[in-house]
Tab-separated table of C-alpha atoms in Angstrom:
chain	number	residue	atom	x	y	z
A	185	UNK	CA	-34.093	-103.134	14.264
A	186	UNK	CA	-32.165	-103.559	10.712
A	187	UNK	CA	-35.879	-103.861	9.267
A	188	UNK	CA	-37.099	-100.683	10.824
A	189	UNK	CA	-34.721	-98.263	9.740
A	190	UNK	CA	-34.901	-99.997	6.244
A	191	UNK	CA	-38.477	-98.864	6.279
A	192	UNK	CA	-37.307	-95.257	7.165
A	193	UNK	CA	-34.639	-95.076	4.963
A	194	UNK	CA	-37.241	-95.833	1.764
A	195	UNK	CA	-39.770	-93.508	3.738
A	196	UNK	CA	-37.454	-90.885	3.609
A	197	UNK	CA	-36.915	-91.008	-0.015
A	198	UNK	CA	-40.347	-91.435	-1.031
A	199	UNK	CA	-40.968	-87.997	0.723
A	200	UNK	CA	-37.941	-86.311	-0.940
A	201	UNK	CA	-38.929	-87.296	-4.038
A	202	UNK	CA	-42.335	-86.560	-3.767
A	203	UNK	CA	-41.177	-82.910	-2.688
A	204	UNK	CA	-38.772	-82.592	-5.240
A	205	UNK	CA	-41.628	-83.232	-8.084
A	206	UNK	CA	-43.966	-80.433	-5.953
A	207	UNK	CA	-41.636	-77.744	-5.510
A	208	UNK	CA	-39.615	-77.868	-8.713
A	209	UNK	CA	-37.284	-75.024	-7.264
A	210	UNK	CA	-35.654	-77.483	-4.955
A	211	UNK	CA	-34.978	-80.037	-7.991
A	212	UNK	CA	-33.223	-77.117	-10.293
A	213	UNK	CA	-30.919	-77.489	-7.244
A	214	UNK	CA	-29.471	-80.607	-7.783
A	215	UNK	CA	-28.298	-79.503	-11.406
A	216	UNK	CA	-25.340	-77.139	-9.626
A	217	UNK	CA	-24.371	-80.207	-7.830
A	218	UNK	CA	-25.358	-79.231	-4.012
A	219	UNK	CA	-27.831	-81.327	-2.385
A	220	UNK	CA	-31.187	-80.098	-2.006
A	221	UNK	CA	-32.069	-82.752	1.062
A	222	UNK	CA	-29.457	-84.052	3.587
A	223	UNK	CA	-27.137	-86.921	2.027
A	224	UNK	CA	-27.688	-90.251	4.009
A	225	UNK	CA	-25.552	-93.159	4.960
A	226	UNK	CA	-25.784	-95.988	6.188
A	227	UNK	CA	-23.352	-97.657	8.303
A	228	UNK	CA	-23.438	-101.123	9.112
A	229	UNK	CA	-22.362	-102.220	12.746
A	230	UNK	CA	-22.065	-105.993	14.319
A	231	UNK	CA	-21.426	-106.930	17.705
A	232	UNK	CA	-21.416	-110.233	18.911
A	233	UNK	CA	-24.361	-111.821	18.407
A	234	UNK	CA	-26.452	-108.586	16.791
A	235	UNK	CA	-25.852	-106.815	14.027
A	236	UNK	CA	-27.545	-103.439	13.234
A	237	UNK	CA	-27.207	-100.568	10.595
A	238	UNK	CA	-27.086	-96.778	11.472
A	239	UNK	CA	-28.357	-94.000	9.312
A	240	UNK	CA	-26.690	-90.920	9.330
A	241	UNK	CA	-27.282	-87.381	7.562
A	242	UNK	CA	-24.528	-85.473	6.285
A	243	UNK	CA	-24.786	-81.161	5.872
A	244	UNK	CA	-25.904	-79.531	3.133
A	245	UNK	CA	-23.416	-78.965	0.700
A	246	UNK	CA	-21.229	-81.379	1.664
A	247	UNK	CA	-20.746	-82.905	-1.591
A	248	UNK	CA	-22.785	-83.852	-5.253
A	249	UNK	CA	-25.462	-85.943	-4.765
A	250	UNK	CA	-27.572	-88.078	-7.650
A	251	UNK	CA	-29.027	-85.704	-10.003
A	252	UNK	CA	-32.721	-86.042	-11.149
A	253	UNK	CA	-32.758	-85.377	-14.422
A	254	UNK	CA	-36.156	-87.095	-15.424
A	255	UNK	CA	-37.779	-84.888	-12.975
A	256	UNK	CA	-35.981	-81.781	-14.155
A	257	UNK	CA	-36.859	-81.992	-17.848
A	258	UNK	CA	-40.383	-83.154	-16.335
A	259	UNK	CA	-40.779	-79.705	-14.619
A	260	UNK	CA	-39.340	-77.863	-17.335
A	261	UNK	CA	-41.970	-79.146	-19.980
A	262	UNK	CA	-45.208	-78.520	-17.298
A	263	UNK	CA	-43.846	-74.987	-16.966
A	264	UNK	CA	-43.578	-74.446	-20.720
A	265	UNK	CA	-46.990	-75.860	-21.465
A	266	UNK	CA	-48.421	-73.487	-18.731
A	267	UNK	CA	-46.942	-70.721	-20.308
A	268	UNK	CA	-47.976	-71.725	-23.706
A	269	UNK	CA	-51.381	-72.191	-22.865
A	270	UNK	CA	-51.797	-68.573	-20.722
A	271	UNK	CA	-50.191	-67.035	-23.991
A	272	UNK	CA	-52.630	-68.773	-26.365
A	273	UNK	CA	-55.758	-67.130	-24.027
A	274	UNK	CA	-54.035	-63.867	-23.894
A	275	UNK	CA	-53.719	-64.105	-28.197
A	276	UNK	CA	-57.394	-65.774	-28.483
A	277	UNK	CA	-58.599	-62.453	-26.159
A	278	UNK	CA	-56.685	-60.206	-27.912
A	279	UNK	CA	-58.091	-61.744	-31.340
A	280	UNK	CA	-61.628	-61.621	-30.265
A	281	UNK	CA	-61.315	-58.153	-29.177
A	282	UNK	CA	-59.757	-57.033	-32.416
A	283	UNK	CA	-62.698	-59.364	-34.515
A	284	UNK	CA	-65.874	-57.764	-32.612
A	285	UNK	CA	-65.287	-53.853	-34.093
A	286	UNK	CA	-64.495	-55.655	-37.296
A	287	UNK	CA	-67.887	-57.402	-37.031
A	288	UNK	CA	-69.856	-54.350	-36.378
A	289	UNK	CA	-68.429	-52.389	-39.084
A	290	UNK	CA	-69.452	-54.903	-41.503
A	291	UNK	CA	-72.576	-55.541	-40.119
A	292	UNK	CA	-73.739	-52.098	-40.482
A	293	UNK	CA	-72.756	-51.908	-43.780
A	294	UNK	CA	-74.173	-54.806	-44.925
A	295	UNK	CA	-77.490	-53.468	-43.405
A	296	UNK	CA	-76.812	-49.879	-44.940
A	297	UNK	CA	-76.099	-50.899	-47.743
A	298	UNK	CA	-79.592	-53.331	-47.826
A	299	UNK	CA	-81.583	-50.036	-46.730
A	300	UNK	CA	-80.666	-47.872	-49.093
A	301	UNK	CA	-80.220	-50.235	-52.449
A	302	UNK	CA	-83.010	-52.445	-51.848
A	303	UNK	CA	-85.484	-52.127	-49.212
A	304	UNK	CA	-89.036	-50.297	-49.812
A	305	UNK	CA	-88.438	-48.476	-46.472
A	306	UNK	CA	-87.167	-45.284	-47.573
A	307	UNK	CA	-90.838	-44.783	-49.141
A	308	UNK	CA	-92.969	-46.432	-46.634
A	309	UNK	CA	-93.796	-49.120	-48.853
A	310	UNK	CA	-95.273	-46.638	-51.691
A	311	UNK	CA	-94.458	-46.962	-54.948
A	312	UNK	CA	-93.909	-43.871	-56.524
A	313	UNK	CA	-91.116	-43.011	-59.068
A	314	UNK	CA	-88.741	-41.016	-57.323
A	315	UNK	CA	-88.781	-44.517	-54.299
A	316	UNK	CA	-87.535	-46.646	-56.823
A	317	UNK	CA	-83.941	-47.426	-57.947
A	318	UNK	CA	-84.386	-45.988	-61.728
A	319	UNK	CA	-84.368	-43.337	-64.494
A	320	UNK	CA	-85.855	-40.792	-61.950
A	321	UNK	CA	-83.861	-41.242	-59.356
A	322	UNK	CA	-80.720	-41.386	-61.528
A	323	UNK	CA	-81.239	-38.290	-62.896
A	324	UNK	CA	-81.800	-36.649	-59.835
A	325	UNK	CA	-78.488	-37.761	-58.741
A	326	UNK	CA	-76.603	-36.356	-61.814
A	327	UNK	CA	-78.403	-32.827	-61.435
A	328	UNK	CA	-77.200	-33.052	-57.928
A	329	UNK	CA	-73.785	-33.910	-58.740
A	330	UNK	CA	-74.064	-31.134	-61.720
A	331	UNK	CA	-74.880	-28.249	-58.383
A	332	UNK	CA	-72.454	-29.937	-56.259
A	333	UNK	CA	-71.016	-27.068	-53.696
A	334	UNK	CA	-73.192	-24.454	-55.760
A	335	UNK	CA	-70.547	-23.675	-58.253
A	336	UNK	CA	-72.688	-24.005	-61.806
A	337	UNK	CA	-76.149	-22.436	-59.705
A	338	UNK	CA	-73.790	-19.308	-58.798
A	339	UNK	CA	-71.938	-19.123	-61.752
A	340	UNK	CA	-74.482	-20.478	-64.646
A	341	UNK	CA	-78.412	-20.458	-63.304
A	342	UNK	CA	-80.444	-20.385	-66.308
A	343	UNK	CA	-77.885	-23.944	-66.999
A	344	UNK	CA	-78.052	-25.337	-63.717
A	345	UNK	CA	-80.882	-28.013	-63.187
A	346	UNK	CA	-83.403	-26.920	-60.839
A	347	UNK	CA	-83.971	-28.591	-57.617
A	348	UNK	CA	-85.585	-28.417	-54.330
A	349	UNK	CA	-82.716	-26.094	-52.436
A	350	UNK	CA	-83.508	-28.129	-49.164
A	351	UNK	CA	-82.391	-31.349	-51.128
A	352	UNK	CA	-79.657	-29.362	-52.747
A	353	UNK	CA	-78.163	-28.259	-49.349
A	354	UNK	CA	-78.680	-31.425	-47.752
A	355	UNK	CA	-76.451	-33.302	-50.338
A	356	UNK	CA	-73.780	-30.874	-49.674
A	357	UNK	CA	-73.922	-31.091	-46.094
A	358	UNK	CA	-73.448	-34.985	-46.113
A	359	UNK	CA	-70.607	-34.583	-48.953
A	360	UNK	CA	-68.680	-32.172	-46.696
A	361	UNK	CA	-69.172	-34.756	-43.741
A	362	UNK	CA	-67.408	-37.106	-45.752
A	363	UNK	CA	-65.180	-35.257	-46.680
A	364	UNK	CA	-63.531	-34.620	-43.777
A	365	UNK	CA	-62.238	-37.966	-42.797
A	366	UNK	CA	-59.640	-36.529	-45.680
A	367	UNK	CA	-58.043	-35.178	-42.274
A	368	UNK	CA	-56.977	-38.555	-41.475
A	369	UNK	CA	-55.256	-40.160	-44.853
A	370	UNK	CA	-52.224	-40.333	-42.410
A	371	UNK	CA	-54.124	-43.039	-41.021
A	372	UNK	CA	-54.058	-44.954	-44.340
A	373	UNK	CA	-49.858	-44.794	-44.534
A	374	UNK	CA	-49.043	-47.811	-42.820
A	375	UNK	CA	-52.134	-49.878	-43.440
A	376	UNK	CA	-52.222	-52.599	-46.082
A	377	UNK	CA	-54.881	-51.235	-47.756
A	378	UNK	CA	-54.648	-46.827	-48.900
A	379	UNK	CA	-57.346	-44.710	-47.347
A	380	UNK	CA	-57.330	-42.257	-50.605
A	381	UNK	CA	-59.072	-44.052	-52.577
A	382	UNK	CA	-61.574	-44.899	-50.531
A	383	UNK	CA	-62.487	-41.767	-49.225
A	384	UNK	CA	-61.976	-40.825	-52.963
A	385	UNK	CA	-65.625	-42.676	-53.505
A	386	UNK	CA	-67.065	-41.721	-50.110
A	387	UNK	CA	-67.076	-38.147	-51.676
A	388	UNK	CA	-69.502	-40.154	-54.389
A	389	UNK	CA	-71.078	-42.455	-52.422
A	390	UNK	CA	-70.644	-41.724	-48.639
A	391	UNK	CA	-70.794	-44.834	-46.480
A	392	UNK	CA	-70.817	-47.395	-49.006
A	393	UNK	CA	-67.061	-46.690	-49.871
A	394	UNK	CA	-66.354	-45.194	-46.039
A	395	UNK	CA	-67.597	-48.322	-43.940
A	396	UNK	CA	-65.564	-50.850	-46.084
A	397	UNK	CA	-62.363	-48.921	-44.942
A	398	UNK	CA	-62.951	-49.148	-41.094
A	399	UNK	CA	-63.329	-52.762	-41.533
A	400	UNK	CA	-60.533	-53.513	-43.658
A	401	UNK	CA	-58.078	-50.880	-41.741
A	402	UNK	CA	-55.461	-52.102	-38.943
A	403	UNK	CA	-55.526	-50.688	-35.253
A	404	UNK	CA	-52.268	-48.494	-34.123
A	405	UNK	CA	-51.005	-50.827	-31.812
A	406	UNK	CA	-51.547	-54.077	-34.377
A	407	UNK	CA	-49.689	-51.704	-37.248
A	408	UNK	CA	-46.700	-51.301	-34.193
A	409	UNK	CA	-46.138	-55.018	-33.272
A	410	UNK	CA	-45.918	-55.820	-37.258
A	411	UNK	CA	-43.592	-55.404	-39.959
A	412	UNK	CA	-45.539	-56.048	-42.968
A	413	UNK	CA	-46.979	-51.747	-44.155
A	414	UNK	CA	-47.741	-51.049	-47.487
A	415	UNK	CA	-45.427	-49.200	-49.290
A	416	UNK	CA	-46.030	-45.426	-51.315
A	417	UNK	CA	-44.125	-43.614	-52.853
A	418	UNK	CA	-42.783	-40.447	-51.019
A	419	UNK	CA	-44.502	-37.891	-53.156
A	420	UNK	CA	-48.015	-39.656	-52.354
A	421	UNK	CA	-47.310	-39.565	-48.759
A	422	UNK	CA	-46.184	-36.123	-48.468
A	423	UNK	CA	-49.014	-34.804	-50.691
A	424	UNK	CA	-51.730	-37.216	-48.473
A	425	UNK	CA	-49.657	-35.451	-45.430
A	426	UNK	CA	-50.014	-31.899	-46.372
A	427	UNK	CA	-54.058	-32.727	-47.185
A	428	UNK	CA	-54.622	-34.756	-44.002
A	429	UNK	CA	-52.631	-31.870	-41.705
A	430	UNK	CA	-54.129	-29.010	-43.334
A	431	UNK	CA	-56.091	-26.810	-41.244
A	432	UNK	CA	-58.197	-24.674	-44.100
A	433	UNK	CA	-59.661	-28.226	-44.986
A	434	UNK	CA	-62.069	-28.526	-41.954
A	435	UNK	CA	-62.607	-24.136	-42.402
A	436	UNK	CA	-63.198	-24.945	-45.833
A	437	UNK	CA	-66.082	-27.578	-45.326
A	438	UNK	CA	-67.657	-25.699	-42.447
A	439	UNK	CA	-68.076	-23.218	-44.460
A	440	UNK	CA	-69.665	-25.608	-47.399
A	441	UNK	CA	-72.206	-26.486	-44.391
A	442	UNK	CA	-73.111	-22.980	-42.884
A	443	UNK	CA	-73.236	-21.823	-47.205
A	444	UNK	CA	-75.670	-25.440	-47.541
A	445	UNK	CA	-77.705	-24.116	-44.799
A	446	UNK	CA	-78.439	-20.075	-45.997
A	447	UNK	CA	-78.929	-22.144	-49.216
A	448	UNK	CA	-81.280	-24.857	-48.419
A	449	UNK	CA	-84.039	-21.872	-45.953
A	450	UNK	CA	-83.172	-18.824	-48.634
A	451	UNK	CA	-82.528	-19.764	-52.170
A	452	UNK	CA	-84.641	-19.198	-55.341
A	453	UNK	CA	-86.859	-16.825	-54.206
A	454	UNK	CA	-90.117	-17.338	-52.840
A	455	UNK	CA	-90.746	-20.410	-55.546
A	456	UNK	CA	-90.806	-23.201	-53.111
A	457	UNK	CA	-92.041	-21.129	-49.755
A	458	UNK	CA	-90.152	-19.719	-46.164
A	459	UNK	CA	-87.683	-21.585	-44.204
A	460	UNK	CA	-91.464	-23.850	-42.837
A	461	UNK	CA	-92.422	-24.384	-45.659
A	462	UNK	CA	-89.161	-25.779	-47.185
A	463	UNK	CA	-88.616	-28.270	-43.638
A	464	UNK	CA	-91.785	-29.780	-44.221
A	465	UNK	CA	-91.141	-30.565	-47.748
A	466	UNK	CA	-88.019	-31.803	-46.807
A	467	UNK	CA	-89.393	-34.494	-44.244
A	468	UNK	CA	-91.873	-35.808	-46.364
A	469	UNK	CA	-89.149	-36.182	-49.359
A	470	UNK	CA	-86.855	-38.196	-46.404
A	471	UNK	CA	-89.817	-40.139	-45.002
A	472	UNK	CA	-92.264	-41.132	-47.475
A	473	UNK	CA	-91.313	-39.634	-51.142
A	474	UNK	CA	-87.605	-39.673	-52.285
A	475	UNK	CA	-84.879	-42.613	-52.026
A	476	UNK	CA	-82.485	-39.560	-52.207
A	477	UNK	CA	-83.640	-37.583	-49.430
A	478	UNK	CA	-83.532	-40.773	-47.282
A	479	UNK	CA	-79.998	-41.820	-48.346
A	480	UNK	CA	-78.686	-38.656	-47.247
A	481	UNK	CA	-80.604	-38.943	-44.134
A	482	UNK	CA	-79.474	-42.143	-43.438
A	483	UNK	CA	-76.218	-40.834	-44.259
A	484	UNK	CA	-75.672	-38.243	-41.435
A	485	UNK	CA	-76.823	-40.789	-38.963
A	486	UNK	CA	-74.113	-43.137	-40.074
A	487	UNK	CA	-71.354	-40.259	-40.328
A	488	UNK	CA	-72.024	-39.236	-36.581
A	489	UNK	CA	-72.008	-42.918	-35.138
A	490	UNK	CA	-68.917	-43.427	-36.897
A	491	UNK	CA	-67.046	-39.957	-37.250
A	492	UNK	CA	-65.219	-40.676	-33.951
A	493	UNK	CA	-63.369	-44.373	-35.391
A	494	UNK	CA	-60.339	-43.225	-36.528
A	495	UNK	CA	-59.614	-40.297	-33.649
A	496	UNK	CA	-58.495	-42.788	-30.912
A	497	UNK	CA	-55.547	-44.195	-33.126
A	498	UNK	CA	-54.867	-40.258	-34.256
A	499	UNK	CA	-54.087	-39.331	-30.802
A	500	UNK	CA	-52.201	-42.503	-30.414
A	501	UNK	CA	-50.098	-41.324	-33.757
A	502	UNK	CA	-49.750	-37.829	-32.251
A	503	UNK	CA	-48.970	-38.367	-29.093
A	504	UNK	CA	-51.888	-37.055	-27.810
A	505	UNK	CA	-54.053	-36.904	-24.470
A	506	UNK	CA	-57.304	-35.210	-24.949
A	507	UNK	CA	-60.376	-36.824	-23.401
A	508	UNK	CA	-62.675	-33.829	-23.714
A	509	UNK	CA	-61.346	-33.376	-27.269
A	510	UNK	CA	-62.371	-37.196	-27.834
A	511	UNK	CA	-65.576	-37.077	-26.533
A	512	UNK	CA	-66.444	-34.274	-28.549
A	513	UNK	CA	-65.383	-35.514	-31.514
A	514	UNK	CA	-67.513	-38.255	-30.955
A	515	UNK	CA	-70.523	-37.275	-29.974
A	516	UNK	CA	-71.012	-33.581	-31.909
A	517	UNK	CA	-71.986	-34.573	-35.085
A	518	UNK	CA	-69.822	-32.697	-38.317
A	519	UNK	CA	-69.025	-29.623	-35.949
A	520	UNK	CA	-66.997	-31.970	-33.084
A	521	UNK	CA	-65.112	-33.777	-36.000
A	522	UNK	CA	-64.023	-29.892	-37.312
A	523	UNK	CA	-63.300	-29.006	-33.650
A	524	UNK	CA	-60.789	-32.304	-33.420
A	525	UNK	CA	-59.033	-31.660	-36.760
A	526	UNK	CA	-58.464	-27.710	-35.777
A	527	UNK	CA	-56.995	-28.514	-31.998
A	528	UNK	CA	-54.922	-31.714	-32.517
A	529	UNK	CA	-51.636	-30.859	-32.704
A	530	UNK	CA	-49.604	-31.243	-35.776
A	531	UNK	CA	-48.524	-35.021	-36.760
A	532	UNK	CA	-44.134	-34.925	-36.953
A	533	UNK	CA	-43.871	-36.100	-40.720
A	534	UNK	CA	-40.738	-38.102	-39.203
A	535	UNK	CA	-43.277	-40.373	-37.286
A	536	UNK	CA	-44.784	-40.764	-39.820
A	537	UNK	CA	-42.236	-41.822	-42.473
């Protein structure tokens, strides 16, 4: 009979411990000194002739019982590598979401800016002298530059160079696109890298200077879990402010487009033909005859599939619940990005500080 309940007793406290290791609440128990299992004793009896022992339970809480400690710190360190481990998949998710607009921001640059620099495509393959990166095409740039918003042709014509008005008003059109993602240089005050001078050289060379900042640019909620901003001066952010919040900037540049337009079906006369006439020219200059013409046309196609980047993180900034506003912005190309920047509301400069 001794042997039996021998057998039990060990039985018994294979099974506790075994429960104790499989439902760790029960062995954080034991710490505060109440026992998590009945306390046993064993009481040894003999009678003539036979001796026996008795096993007895005492209640719960009757008094401290041997702590576990191995199997404590044992739990302990399975918990905290459990919790480690879900917090490195959550960070590795987060990263990877982060990494994959990154990705196609540079992607698309690198392949805009292999297009437009150095492929034959914007000709068709043909070689003629206004499809090739050199004197011609320069120079066409310059005179460009020189009627940039029609100031000189309005104010000097016999002195102003004299272009094709359709390719005159389409290089205004794109340079007003660009310019007005001016509306968000508050974007650019808490990022590591400043906005203005990028979008500085997007008003000379659109997307190569206006991709590059997308990619290099911080979400809101990254710039709101760290510490590290780059620091201006007050003057530069209040003057960025007043540009970014001002609502004659996106009046102004509509009006640069609908101006671009009248220009690019009526200007200089019957010379180069009706409104027609003046279309057709201008699809064979973007598809088969001028690097220019293409580059601008590529242009507007990247300005409308990207316009919409930064207005997410604006309404974040302001505060601001919108989704018809959004998807208009997005998908209305120059005219939804005007609508945004006129119906947002205004951006406290306090937040902003």
């Amino acid at each position: 009979m001794a042997r039996v309940m021998r057998v039990m007793l060990l039985a018994w406290s294979a099974g506790a411990c075994t429960e104790a290791f499989l439902y760790p609440s029960f062995a954080g128990s034991s710490m505060t000194g109440h026992a998590p299992f009945p306390a046993l004793s064993v009481r040894s009896s003999s009678h003539k002739g036979s001796s026996a022992l008795t096993l007895s339970a005492a209640p719960r809480g009757s008094g401290p019982v041997p702590h576990r400690p191995l199997l404590s710190r044992r739990t302990t360190t399975m918990r905290a590598n459990l919790d480690e481990n879900r917090q490195s998949d959550g960070d590795t998710k987060i990263a990877y979401a982060d990494l994959l607009p990154k990705l196609t921001v540079w992607f698309t640059w690198a392949m805009y800016i292999f297009h437009v620099f150095f492929s034959d495509a914007p000709c068709g393959g043909q070689a003629g002298e206004m499809c090739n990166i050199g004197l011609p095409v320069t120079m066409e740039a310059i005179n460009l530059s020189f009627n940039f918003w029609f100031i000189m042709p309005a104010l000097f014509p016999d002195f102003s160079p004299n272009l094709h008005p359709a390719l005159e008003a389409f290089f205004n059109i794109v340079v007003a696109w660009g310019a007005l993602f001016f509306g968000f240089l508050s974007d650019g005050s808490k990022q590591k890298v400043p906005m203005l001078p990028f979008m500085v050289g997007t008003a000379f060379l659109t997307n190569v200077f206006y991709l590059p900042y997308l990619g290099l640019r911080e979400p809101y909620e990254k710039l709101q879990e760290s510490s590290e901003t780059r620091s201006d001066s007050a003057e530069g952010s209040k003057v960025e402010l007043k540009i970014s919040e001002s609502k004659a900037l996106p009046l102004l540049l509509t009006t640069v487009f609908l101006v671009s337009m009248a220009w690019g079906a009526y200007a200089r006369g019957s010379e180069y033909g009706d409104v027609a006439t003046r279309l057709a020219t201008l699809w064979q200059m973007v598809s088969s005859s001028d690097r220019l013409a293409h580059s601008f046309a590529v242009d507007s196609l990247v300005f409308w599939v990207f316009q919409g980047w930064l207005v997410p993180d604006d309404m974040k900034r302001r505060g601001y619940k919108d989704d018809s506003a959004l998807l208009i912005a997005r998908s209305v190309p120059f005219f939804g990005l005007v609508y945004y920047l006129l119906v947002r509301p205004d951006l406290d400069s306090s937040a902003n500080a």
